[in-house]
PDB file of C-alpha atoms in Angstrom:
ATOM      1  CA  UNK M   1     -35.621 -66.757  26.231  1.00 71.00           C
ATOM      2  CA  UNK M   2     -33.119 -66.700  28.733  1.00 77.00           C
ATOM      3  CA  UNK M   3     -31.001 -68.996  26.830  1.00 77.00           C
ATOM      4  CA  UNK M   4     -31.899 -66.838  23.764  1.00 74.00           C
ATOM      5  CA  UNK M   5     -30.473 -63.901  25.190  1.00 67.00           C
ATOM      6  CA  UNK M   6     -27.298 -65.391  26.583  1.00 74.00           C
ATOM      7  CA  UNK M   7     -26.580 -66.559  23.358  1.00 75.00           C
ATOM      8  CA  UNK M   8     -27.215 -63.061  21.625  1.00 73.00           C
ATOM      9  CA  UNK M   9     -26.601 -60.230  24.138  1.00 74.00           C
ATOM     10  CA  UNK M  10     -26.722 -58.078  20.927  1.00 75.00           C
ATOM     11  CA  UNK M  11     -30.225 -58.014  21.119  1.00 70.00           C
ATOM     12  CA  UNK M  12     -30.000 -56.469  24.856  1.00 74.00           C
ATOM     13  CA  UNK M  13     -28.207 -53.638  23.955  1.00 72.00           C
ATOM     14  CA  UNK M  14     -30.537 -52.838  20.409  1.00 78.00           C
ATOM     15  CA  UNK M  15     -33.622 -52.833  22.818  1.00 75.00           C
ATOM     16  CA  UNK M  16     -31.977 -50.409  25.030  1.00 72.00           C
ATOM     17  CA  UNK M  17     -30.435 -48.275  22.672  1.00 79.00           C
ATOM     18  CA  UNK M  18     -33.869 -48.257  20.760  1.00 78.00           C
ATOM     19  CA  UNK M  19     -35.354 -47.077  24.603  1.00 72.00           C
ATOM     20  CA  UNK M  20     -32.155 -44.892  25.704  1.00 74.00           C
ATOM     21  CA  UNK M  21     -34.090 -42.016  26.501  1.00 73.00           C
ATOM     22  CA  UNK M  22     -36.663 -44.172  28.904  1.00 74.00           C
ATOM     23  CA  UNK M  23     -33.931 -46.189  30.360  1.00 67.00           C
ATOM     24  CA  UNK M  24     -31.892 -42.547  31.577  1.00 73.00           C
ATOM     25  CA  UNK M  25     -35.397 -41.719  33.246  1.00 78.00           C
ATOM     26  CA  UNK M  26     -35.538 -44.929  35.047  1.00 71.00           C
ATOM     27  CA  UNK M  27     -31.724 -44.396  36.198  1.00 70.00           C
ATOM     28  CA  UNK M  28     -32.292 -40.729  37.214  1.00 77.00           C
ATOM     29  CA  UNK M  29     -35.587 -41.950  39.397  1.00 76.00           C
ATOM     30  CA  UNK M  30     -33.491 -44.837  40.750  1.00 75.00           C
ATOM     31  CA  UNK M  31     -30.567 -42.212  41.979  1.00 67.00           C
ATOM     32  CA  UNK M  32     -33.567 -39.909  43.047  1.00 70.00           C
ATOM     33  CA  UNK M  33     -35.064 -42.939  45.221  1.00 73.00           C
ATOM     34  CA  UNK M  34     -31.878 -44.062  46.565  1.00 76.00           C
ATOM     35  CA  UNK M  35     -30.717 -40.313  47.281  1.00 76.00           C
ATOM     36  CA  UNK M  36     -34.028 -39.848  49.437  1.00 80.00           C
ATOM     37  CA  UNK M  37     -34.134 -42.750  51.407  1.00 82.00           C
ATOM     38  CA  UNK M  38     -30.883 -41.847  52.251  1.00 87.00           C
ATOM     39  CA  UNK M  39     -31.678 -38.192  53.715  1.00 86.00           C
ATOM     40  CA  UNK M  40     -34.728 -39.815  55.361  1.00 90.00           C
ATOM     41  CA  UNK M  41     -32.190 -41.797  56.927  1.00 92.00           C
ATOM     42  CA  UNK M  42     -30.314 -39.001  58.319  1.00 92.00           C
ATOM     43  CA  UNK M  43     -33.728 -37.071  59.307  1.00 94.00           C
ATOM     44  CA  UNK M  44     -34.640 -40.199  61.360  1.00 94.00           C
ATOM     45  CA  UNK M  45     -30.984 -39.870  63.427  1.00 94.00           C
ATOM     46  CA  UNK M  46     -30.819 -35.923  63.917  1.00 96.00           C
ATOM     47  CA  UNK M  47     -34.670 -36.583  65.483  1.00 95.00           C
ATOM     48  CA  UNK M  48     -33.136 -39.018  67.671  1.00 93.00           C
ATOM     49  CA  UNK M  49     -30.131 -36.676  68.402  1.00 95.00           C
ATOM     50  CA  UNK M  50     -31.259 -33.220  67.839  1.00 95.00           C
ATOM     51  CA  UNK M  51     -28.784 -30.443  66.836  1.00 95.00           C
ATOM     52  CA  UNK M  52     -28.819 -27.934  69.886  1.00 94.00           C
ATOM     53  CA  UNK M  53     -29.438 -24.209  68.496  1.00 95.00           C
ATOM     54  CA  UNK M  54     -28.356 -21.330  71.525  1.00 91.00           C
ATOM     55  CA  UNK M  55     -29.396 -18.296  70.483  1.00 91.00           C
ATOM     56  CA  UNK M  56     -28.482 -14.780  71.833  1.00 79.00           C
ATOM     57  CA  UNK M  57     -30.984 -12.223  72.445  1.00 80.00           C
ATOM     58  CA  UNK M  58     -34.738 -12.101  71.604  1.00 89.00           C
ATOM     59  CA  UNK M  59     -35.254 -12.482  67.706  1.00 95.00           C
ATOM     60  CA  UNK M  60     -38.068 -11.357  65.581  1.00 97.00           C
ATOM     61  CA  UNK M  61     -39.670 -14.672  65.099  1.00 97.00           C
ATOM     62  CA  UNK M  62     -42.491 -15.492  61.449  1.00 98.00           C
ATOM     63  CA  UNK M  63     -45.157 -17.626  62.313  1.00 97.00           C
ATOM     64  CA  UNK M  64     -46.453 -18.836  66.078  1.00 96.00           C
ATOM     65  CA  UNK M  65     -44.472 -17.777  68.695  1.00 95.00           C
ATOM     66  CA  UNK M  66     -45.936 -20.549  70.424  1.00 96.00           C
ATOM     67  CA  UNK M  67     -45.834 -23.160  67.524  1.00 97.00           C
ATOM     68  CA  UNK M  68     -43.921 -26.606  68.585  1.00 96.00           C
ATOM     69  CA  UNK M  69     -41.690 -26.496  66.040  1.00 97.00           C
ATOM     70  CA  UNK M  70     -38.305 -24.303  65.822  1.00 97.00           C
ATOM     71  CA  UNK M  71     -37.065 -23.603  62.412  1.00 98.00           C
ATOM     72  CA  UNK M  72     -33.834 -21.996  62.481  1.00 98.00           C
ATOM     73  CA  UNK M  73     -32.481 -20.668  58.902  1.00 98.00           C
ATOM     74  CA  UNK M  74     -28.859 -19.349  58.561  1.00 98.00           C
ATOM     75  CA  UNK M  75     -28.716 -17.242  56.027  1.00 98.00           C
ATOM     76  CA  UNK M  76     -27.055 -14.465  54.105  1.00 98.00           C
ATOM     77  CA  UNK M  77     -28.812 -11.221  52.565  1.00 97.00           C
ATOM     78  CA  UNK M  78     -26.618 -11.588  48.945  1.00 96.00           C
ATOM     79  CA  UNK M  79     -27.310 -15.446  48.785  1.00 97.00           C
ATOM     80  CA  UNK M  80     -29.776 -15.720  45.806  1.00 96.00           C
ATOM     81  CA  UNK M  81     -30.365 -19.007  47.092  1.00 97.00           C
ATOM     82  CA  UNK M  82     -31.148 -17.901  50.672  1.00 97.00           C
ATOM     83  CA  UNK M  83     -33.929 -15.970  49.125  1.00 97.00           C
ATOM     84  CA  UNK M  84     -35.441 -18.625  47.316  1.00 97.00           C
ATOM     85  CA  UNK M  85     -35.187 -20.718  50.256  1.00 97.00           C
ATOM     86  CA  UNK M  86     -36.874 -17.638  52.093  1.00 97.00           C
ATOM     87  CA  UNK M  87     -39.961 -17.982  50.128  1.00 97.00           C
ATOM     88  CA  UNK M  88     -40.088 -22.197  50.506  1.00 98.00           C
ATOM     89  CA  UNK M  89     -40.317 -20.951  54.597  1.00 98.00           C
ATOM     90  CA  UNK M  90     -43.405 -18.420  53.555  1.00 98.00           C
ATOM     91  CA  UNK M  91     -45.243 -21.086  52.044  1.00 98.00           C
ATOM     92  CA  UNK M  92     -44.162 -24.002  54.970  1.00 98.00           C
ATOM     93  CA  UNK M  93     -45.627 -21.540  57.693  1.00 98.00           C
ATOM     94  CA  UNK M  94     -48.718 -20.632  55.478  1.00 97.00           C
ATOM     95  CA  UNK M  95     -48.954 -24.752  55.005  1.00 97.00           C
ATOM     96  CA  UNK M  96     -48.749 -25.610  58.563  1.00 97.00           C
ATOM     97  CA  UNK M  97     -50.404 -22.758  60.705  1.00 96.00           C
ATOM     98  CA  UNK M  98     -49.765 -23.182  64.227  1.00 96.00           C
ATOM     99  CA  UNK M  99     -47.034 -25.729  63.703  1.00 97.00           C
ATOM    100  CA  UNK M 100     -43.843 -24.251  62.813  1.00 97.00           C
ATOM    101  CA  UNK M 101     -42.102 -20.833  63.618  1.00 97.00           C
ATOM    102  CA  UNK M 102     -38.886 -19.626  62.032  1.00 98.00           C
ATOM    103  CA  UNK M 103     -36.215 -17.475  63.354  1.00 98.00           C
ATOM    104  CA  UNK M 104     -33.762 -15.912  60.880  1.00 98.00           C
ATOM    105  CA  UNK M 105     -29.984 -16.075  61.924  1.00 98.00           C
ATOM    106  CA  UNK M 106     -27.098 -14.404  60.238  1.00 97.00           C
ATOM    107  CA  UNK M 107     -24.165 -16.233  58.941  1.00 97.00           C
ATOM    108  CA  UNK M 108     -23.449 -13.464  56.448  1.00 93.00           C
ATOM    109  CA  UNK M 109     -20.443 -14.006  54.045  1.00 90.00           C
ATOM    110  CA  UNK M 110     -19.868 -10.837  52.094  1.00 91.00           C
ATOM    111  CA  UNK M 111     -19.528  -7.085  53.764  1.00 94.00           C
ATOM    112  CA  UNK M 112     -23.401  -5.920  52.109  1.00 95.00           C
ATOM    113  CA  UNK M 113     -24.776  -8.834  53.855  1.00 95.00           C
ATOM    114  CA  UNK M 114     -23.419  -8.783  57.101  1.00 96.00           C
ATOM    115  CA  UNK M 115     -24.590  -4.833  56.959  1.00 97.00           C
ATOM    116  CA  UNK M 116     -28.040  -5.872  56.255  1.00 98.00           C
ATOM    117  CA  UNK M 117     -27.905  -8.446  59.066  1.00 98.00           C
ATOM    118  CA  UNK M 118     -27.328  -5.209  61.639  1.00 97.00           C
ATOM    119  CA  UNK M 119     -29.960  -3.352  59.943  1.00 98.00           C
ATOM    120  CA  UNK M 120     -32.644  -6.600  60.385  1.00 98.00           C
ATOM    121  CA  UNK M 121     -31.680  -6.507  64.072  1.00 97.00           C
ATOM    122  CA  UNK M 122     -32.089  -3.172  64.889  1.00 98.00           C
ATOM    123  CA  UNK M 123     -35.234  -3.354  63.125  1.00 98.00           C
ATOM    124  CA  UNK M 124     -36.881  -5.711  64.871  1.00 97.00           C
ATOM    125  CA  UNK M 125     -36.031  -3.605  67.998  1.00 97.00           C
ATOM    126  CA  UNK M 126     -39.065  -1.933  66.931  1.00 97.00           C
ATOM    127  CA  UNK M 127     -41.263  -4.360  65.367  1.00 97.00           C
ATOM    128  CA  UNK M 128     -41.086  -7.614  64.333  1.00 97.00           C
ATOM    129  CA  UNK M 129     -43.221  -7.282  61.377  1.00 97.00           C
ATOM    130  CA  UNK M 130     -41.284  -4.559  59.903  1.00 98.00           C
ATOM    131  CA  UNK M 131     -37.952  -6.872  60.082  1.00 98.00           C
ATOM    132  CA  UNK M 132     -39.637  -9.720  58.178  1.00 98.00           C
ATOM    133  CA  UNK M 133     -40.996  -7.009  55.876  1.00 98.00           C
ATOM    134  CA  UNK M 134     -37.346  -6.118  55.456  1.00 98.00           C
ATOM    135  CA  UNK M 135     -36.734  -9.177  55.194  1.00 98.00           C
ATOM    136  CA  UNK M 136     -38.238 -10.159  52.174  1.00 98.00           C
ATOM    137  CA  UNK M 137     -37.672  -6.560  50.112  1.00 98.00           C
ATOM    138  CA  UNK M 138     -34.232  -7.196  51.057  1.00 98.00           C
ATOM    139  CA  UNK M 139     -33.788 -10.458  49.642  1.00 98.00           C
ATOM    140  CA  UNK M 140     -36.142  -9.269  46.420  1.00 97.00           C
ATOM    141  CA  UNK M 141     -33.664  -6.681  45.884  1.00 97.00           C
ATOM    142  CA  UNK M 142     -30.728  -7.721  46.095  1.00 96.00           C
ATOM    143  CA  UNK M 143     -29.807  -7.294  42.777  1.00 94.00           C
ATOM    144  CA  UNK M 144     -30.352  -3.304  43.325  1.00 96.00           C
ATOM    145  CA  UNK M 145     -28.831  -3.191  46.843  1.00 96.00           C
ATOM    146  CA  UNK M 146     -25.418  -4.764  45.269  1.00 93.00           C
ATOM    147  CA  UNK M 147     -25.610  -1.605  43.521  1.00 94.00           C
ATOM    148  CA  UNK M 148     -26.999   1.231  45.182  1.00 96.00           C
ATOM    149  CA  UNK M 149     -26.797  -0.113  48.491  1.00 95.00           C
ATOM    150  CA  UNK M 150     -27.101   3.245  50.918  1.00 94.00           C
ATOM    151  CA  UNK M 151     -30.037   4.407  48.445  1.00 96.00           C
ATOM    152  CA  UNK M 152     -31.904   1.123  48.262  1.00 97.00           C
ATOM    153  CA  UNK M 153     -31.451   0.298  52.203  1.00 97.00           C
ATOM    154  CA  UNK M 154     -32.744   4.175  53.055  1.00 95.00           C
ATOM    155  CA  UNK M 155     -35.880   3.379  50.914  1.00 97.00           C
ATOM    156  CA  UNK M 156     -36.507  -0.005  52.313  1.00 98.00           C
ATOM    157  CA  UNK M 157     -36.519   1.695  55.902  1.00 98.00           C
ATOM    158  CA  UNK M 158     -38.148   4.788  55.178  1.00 97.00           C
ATOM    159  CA  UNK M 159     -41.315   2.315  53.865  1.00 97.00           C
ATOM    160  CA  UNK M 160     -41.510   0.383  57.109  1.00 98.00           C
ATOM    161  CA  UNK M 161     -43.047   2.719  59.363  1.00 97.00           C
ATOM    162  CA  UNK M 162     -40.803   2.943  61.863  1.00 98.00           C
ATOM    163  CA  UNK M 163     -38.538   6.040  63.519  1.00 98.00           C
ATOM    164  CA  UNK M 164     -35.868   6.429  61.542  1.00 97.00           C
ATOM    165  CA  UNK M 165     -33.879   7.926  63.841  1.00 97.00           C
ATOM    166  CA  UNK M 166     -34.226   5.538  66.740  1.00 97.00           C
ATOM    167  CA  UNK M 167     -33.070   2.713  64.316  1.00 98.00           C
ATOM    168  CA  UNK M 168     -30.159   4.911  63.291  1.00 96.00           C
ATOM    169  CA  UNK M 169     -29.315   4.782  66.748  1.00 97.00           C
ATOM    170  CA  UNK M 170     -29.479   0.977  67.594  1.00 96.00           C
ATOM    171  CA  UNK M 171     -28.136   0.215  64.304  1.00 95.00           C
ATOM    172  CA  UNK M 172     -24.561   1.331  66.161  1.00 94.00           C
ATOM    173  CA  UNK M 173     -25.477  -0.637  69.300  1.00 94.00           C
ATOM    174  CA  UNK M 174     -22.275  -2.759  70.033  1.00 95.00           C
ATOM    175  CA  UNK M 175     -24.940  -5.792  71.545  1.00 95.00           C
ATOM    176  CA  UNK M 176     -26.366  -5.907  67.980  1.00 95.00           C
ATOM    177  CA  UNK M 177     -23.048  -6.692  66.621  1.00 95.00           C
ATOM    178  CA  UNK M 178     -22.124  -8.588  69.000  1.00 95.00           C
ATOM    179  CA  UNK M 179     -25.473 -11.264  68.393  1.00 95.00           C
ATOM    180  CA  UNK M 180     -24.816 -10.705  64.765  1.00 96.00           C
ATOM    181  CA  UNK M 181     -21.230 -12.359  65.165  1.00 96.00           C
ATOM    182  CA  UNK M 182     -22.678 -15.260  67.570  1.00 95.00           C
ATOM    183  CA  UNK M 183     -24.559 -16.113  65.163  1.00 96.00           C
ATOM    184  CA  UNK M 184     -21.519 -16.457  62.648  1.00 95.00           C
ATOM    185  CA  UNK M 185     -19.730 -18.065  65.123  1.00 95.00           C
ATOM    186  CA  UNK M 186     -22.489 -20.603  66.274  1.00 95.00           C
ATOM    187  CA  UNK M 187     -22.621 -21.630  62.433  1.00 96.00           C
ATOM    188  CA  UNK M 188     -18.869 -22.595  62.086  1.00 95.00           C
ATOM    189  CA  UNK M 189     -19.445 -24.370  65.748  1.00 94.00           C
ATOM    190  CA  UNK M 190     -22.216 -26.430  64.410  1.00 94.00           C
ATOM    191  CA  UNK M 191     -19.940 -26.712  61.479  1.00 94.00           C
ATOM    192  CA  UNK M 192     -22.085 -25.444  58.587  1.00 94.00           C
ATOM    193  CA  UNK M 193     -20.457 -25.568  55.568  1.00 91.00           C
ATOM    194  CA  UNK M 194     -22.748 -22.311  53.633  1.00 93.00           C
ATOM    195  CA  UNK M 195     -25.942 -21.085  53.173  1.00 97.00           C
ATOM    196  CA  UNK M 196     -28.607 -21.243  53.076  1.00 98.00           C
ATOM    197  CA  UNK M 197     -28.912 -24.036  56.092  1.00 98.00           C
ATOM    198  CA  UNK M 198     -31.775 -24.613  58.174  1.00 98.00           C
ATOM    199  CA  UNK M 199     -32.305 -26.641  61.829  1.00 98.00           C
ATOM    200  CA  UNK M 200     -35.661 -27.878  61.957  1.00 98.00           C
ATOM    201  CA  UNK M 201     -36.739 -29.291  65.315  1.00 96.00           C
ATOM    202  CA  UNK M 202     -32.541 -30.214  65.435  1.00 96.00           C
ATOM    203  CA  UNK M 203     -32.451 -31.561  61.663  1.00 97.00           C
ATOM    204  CA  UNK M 204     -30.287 -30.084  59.913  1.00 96.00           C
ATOM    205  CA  UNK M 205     -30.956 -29.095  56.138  1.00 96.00           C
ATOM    206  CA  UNK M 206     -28.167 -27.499  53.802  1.00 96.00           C
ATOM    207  CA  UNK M 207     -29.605 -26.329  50.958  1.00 95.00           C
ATOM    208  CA  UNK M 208     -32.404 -24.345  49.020  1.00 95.00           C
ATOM    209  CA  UNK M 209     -34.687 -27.388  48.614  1.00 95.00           C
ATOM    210  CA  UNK M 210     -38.408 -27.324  47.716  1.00 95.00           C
ATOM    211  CA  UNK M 211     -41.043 -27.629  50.100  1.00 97.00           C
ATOM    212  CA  UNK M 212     -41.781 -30.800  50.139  1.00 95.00           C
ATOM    213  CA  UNK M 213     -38.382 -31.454  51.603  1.00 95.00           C
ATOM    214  CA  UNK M 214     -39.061 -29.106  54.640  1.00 97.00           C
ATOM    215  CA  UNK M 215     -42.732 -30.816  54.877  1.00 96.00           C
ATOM    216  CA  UNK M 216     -41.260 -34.275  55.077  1.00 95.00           C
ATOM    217  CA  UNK M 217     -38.854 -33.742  57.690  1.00 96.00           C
ATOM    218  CA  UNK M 218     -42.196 -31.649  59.556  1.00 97.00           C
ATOM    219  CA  UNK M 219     -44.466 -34.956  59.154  1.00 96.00           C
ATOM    220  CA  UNK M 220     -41.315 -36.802  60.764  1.00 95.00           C
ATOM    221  CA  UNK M 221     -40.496 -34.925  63.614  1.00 96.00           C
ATOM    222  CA  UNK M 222     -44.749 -34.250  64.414  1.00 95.00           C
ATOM    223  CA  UNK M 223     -44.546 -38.284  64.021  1.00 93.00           C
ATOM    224  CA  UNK M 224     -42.093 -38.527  66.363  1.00 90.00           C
ATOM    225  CA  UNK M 225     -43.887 -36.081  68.803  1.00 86.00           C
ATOM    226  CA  UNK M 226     -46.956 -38.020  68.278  1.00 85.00           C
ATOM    227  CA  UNK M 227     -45.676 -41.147  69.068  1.00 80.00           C
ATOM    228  CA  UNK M 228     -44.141 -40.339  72.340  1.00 81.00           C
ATOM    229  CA  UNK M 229     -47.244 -38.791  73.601  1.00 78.00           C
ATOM    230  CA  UNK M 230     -49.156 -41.981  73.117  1.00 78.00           C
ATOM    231  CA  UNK M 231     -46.654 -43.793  74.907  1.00 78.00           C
ATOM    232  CA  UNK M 232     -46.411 -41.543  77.827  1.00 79.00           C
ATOM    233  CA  UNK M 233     -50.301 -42.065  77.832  1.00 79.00           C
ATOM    234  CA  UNK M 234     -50.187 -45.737  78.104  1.00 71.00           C
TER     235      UNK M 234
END
């Protein structure tokens, strides 16, 4: 057969034109594969050498203030792909009760944005829960606020339960913008290239990827974790 096919390569290439469309799948899995092990790769050296995260201020934090694992997203109100990635961090935290917590950062890149990131803050002066509920209208709206910002942004607020007025009033305190702006400027220091991008446990993840991205890099570092503790025990 070998020599068969040696002989006649022609008959190669008819059996893989005849399976084209099979062959392109197996490729496609093969760059998948190879793509994967390399970001598990990368995972396995940012758990080894964690990316430090300072962060200015208390922040309203989702999830279990006392959870073991830090998930820090930087993100941008107009980033459609910040608020896809926003609901991938819902359904991590729903996933893994007790596990993870996430803290929202700002590393806003258009003039709405960086307006929304003040008006997140100053929420969460007053509740937490009102400044993820803000949060995710926010992001679910963005289309409108583009638009209509003022109108759209009153609404929002007006449906949170909050006082108005007192949020009116932090909303021009200068510490606000000043954590706003760390933020910003901790992003180009950590030298983050756009948004969304996340720091999980110090692993760094640039992108809007599906959950099962997030979970795998969880499982790693909770291996990790794991693993030490038995070997402290022994």
């Amino acid at each position: 057969l070998k020599i068969t096919l040696a002989e006649n390569p022609e008959l190669i290439l008819d059996v893989l034109s005849d399976h084209s469309v099979d062959l392109l799948e197996i490729l496609e899995k093969g760059v998948q594969e190879k793509e994967k092990e390399e970001r598990i790769k990368q995972y396995s050296h940012f758990i080894q050498n964690p990316i430090p995260v300072e962060v200015e201020g208390e922040r309203a934090i989702l999830g279990d203030v006392n959870a073991p694992v830090t998930i820090y997203g930087f993100s941008d109100f107009q980033c459609p792909y910040c608020g896809k990635a926003a609901e991938t961090i819902h359904e991590l935290i729903e996933a893994n009760p007790g596990e993870v917590k996430f803290m929202f950062l700002h590393f806003a890149n258009h003039d709405m944005s960086d307006v929304e990131a003040l008006y997140f803050e100053a929420i969460s002066l007053q509740s937490a829960e009102a400044a993820w509920k803000f949060h995710d209208e926010a992001f679910e709206l963005m289309g409108q606020i583009a638009q209509e910002p003022e109108m759209v942004l009153d609404e929002i607020v007006a449906g949170l339960g909050i006082d108005v007025e007192k949020f009116k009033n932090d909303l021009e305190s200068p510490e606000l913008r000043d954590r706003v702006d760390a933020d910003r400027a901790q992003a180009h220091l950590l030298g983050l290239q756009g948004t969304p991008t996340f720091v999980i446990g110090g692993v760094p993840l640039a992108g809007a990827y599906p959950l099962e991205e997030f979970q795998d890099i969880l499982d790693m570092i909770q291996e990790q974790d794991a693993t030490q503790e038995q070997e402290a025990a022994q």
